[in-house]
């Protein structure tokens, strides 16, 4: 009986690990995102951290998910939770050469 | 799609070459040729897209088209009308004039060093020089080109037919080859031999102490703070900012970049222009509202006039009169020696 309870507990823990959302950080440094592509799953969070000594304005006009984080200076970070599966293209409104593609999986 | 993919690659590579590790002000040593200033050296190779490597025949053809007024609707405007080499590749007007001399809403931007720009036009709506080159011809307000008439003309003039065949064998005379040729010529309009360039490369005598002081003030975030947008190496961050011009306060103002990217910050934001050869292309700003470089400096010292939707980079500064003079002195050493231009004889037969 005790063994069965242990097995059920282990299974519950494993299941909960599987559904726990992950968190990622994408930096903005030297007018570039720290990655060009990232693959995440629904419910995950990305923190956009400005590491440049000037403002960035991270946004996405993608159909999958629209957001505009506004402008923020070095050292500040803003988070976005991605709740829809699909491709999300992220840019900086100020610096037109900054691109990041996020693939949000089911 | 292939072209789009290609441009993405091209400009990614271009961006990499143009954005070396940016140092913070405290890490920079303002000495001629110092390692910390290397980011200001422009690439020796001017970037170009696949399929349009600049060759002498392409540049020569582009030069003819650039200076040929017959390609406009009324046969009296060429690219050179608004991008005049005698006027810093602009036109000395506050806002430029288009077809029938109609006054348009924005200043004619200089084409100096636009070869290094990832986006063209004040609002960045054109993604390449090729794309930009054909834009004014397609615009009724600008050159208002009758493309049927233009193609007829170009195909009737054997010297043009030969020039196209030499430049783009087998590609014919069409919008695409016209745009590619003009873009090739524009890629030769480069400023990279100014006293500033010489000083960055180690010539101690190229700048005076006053000019070097101006460079420090230009770069210092607590002083001029100019470099935050006019950054290395082409004196532009290729970014878009609302710099608080009075014209943004009028009824139905020019919304600038917002038309391309509908985000609040982009309302009234325009592309940061290069400052290379800047003392040859007054007046300044996208609305031509500043007559002199001193007026420009004064605008920034005030932190902009209209504070609505102001760029977060804009802030009042505490520059005194001497410091303003130093910055003006620095801006005047960003111009390369004037190179004589030979005008092309346009095909007549």
Coordinates of C-alpha atoms in Angstrom, one line a residue, chain A residues 48-84:
Chain A
X48 CA 13.0 40.9 -21.9
X49 CA 16.0 42.5 -20.2
X50 CA 17.5 45.7 -21.5
X51 CA 21.3 45.5 -21.1
X52 CA 22.1 48.5 -23.4
X53 CA 22.9 51.9 -22.0
X54 CA 19.9 53.3 -23.8
X55 CA 16.2 52.6 -24.2
X56 CA 14.6 49.8 -26.1
X57 CA 10.9 49.3 -27.0
X58 CA 10.1 45.6 -27.4
X59 CA 6.9 44.8 -29.3
X60 CA 5.2 42.2 -31.5
X61 CA 2.5 42.9 -34.1
X62 CA 2.1 39.1 -34.8
X63 CA -1.4 37.6 -35.1
X64 CA -0.4 35.0 -32.6
X65 CA 0.2 37.5 -29.9
X66 CA 0.3 41.3 -29.9
X67 CA 2.2 43.2 -27.2
X68 CA 3.9 46.5 -26.8
X69 CA 6.2 46.7 -23.7
X70 CA 6.8 50.4 -24.2
X71 CA 10.3 52.0 -23.6
X72 CA 12.5 51.1 -20.7
X73 CA 16.1 51.7 -19.8
X74 CA 19.2 49.6 -19.0
X75 CA 18.7 47.1 -16.2
X76 CA 15.0 46.9 -16.5
X77 CA 13.1 43.9 -17.6
X78 CA 9.5 43.3 -18.7
X79 CA 7.8 39.9 -18.9
X80 CA 5.4 38.4 -21.4
X81 CA 3.4 35.2 -20.9
X82 CA 2.8 33.4 -24.2
X83 CA -0.6 31.7 -24.1
X84 CA -1.1 31.0 -27.8

